[in-house]
Coordinates of C-alpha atoms and ligand atoms in Angstrom, one line a residue:
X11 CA 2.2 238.3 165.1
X12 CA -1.4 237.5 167.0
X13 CA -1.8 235.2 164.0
X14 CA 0.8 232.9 164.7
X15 CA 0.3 233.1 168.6
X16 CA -3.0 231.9 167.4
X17 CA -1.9 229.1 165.6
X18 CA 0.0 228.0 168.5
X19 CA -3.0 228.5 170.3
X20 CA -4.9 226.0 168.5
X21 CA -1.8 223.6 168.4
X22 CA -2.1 223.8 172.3
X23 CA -5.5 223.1 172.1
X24 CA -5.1 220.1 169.7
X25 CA -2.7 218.9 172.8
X26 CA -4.7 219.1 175.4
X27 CA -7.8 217.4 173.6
X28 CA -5.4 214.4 172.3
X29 CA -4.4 214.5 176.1
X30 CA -7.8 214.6 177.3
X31 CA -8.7 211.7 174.9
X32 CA -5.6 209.6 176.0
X33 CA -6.7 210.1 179.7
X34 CA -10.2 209.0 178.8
X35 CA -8.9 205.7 176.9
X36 CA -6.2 205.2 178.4
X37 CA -5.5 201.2 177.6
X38 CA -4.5 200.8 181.5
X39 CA -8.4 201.7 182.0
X40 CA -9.5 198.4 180.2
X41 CA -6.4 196.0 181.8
X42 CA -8.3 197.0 185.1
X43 CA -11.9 196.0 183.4
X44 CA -10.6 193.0 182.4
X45 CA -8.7 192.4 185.7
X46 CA -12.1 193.2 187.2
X47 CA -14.1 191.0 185.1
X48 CA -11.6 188.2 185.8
X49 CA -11.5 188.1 189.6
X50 CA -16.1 188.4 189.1
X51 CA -15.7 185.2 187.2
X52 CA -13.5 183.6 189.5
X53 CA -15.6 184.8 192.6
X54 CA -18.7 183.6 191.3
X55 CA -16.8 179.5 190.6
X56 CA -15.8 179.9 193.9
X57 CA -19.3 180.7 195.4
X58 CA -20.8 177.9 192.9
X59 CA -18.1 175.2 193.9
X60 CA -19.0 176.1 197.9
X61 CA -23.0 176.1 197.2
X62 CA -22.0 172.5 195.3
X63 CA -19.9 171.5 198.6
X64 CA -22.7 172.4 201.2
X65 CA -25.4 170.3 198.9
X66 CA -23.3 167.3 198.3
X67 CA -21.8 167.8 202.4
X68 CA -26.0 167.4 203.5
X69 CA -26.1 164.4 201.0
X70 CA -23.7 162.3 202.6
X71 CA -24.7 163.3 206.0
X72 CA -28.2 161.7 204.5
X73 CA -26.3 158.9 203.4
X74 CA -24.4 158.1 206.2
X75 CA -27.3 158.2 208.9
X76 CA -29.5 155.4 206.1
X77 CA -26.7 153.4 206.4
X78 CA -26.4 153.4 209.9
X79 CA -30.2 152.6 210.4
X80 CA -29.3 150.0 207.3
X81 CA -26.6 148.0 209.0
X82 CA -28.4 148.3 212.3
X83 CA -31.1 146.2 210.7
X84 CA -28.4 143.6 209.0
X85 CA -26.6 143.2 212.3
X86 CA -30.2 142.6 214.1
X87 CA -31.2 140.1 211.6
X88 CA -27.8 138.2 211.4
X89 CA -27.9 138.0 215.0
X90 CA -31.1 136.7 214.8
X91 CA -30.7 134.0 211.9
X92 CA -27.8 133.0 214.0
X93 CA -29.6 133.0 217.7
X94 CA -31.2 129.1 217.3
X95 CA -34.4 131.4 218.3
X96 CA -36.0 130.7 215.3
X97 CA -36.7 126.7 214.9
X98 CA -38.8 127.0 211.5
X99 CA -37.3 126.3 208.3
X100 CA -39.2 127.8 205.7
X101 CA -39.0 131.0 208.1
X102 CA -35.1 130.5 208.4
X103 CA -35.1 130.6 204.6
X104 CA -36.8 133.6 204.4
X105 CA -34.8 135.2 207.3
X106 CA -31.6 134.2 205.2
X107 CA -33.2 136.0 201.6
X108 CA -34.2 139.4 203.9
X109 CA -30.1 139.3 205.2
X110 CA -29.0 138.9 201.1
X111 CA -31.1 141.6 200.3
X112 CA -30.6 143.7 203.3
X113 CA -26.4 142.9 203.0
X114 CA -26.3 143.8 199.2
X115 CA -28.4 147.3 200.5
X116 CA -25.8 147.8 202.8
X117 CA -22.8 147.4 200.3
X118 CA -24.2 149.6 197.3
X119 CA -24.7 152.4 199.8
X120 CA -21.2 152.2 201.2
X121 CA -19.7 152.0 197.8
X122 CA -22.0 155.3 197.2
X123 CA -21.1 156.8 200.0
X124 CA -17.1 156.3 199.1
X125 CA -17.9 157.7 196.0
X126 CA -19.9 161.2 197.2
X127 CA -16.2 161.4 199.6
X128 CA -14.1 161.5 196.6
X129 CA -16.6 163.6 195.1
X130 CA -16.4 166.0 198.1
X131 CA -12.6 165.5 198.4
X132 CA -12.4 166.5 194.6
X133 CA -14.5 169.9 194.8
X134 CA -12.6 170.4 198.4
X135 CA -9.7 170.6 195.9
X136 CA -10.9 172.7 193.1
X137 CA -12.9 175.4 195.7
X138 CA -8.6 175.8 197.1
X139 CA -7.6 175.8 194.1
X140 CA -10.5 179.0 192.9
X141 CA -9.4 180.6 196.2
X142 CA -5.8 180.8 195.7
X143 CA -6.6 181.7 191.9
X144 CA -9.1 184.5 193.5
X145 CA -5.9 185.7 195.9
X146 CA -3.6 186.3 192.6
X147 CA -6.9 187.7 190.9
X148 CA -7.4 190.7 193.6
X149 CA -4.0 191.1 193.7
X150 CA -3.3 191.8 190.5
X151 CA -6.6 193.9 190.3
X152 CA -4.9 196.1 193.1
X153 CA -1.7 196.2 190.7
X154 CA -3.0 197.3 187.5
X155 CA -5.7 199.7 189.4
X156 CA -2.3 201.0 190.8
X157 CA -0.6 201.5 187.3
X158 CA -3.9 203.6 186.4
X159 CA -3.4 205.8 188.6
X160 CA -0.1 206.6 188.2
X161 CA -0.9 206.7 185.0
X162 CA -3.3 209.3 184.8
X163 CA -1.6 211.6 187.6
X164 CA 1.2 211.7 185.1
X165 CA -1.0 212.6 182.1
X166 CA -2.9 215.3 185.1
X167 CA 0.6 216.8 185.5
X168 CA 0.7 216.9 181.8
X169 CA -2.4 218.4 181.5
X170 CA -1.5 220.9 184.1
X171 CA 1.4 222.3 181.8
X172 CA -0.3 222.4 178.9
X173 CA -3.3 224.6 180.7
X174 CA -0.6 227.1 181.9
X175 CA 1.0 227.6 178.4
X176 CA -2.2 227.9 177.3
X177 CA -3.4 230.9 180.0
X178 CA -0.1 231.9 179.2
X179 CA -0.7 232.1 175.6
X180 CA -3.7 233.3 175.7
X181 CA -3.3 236.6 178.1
X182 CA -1.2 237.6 175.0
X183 CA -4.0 237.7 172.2
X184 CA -6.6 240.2 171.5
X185 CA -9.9 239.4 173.0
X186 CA -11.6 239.9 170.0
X187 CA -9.2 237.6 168.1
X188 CA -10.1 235.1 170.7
X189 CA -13.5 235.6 170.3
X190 CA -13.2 234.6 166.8
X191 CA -11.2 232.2 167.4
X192 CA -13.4 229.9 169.7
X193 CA -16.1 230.8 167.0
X194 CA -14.0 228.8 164.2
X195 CA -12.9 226.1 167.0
X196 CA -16.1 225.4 167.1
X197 CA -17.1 225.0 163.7
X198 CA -13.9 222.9 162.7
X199 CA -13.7 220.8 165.6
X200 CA -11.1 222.4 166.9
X201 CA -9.4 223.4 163.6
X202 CA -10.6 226.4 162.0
X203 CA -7.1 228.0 161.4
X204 CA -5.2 226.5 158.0
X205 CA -2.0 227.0 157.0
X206 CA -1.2 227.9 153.4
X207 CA 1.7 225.6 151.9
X208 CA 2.3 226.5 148.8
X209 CA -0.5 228.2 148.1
X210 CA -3.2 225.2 149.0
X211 CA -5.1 225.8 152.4
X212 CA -4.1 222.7 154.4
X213 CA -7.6 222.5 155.5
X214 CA -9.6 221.8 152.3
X215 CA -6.2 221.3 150.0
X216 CA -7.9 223.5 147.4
X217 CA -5.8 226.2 145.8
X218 CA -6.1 229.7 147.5
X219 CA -6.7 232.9 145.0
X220 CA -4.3 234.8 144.0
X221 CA -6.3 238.2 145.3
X222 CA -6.0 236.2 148.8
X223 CA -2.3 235.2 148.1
X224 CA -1.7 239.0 148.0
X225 CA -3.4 239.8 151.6
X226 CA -1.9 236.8 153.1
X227 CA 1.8 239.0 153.3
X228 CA -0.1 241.3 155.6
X229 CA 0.4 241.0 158.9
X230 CA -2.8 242.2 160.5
X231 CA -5.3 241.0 157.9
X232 CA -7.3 238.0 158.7
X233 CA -7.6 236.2 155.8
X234 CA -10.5 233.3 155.3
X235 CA -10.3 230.5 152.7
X236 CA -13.0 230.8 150.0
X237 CA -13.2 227.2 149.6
X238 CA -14.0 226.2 153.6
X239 CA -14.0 229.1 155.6
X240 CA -11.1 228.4 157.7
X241 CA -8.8 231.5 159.0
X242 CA -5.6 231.6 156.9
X243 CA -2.1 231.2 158.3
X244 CA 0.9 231.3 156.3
X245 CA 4.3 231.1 158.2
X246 CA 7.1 228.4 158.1
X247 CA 7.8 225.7 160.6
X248 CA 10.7 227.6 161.9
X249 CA 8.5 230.7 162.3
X250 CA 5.9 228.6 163.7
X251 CA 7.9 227.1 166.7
X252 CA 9.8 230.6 167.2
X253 CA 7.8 232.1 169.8
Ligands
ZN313 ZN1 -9.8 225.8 152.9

């Protein structure tokens, strides 16, 4: 009778540590890792795109104060060339080549400053963009975190049963038995009681002797397999989940 409250015993056991190892890697655990990783990723565009936006932001503030001090000059010169102050006509000449030079200046560094605009406009765009993606990122972080935990308070609960049926269980076998018991757990990784199907211990599958066949009919004797050491359990499934 202790023998096959045993064997449930160990089945228990086997629960609980399958349980323990589903809590452990649970697949929920590594949608929030990824969720996690995810939102990192996008945090750290975002930061990137807003460091970009602040450089290229100083940049055309650089831009735009060398091409007010740019035209400032053109205007002053134009106004100049223009004034019938200056009589001279080789210096009127060379007044008119500084204004090309000075006007050409002018125009490439408005066209580059029109350009750095668009630029900015364009990151302006993206860093929205990486900050509504970031939004749905956390959010869905929060969800899946959320699904863990139900998760594993439903697998606790689960866990909770399983260690009552096992105190349960266990209040009802010898002490000594037990004793012995853990001893075999331990050596088997959890499995040091076999069950004998016709007549091969299930946990070696080598053919038990017929001197052991013999013992295995009595109740109280604990019988160990010659080939691997296991305890010996011979019952049927029905007797099994009987009690
Ligand atoms: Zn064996």
């Amino acid at each position: 009778m202790s023998l096959i409250l045993l064997w449930r015993l160990q089945e228990l056991d086997l629960a609980i540590a399958e349980l323990e190892h589903e809590m452990e890697n649970n697949p929920l655990r590594g949608e929030v890792e990824s969720a996690a990783e995810q939102l990192k990723s996008l945090e750290e565009a975002l930061a990137g795109t807003e460091q970009d936006l602040k450089e290229r932001r100083k940049k055309l503030r650089r831009g735009e104060l060398d091409l007010e001090a740019i035209s400032a000059e053109h205007d002053a010169l134009d106004r100049r060339l223009y004034s019938g102050e200056v009589k001279n006509i080789k210096e009127l000449e060379q007044m008119e080549i500084k204004l090309r030079q000075v006007k050409q200046k002018r125009d490439e560094l408005e066209e580059e400053i029109l350009g750095m605009m668009e630029a900015i406009e364009e990151q302006e765009r993206r860093a929205a963009d990486l900050a509504e993606q970031q939004k749905e990122a956390a959010a869905e972080l929060q969800r899946r975190r959320q699904r863990l935990d139900e998760e594993l308070a439903r697998l606790e609960g689960e866990m909770e049963k399983l260690q009552e049926q096992r105190r349960e269980l266990a209040a009802q076998i010898e002490p000594q038995l037990l004793d012995r018991y853990d001893e075999l757990s331990r050596r088997f990784q959890g499995r040091g009681l076999a069950r004998v199907v016709n007549d091969i211990c299930q946990g070696c599958s080598v053919f038990i002797s017929s001197a052991q066949r013999g013992r295995l009919y009595d109740p109280r004797a604990l019988v160990y397999c010659e080939s691997c050491g296991r305890l010996l359990v011979r019952f049927s499934d029905e007797e099994a989940q009987a009690h």
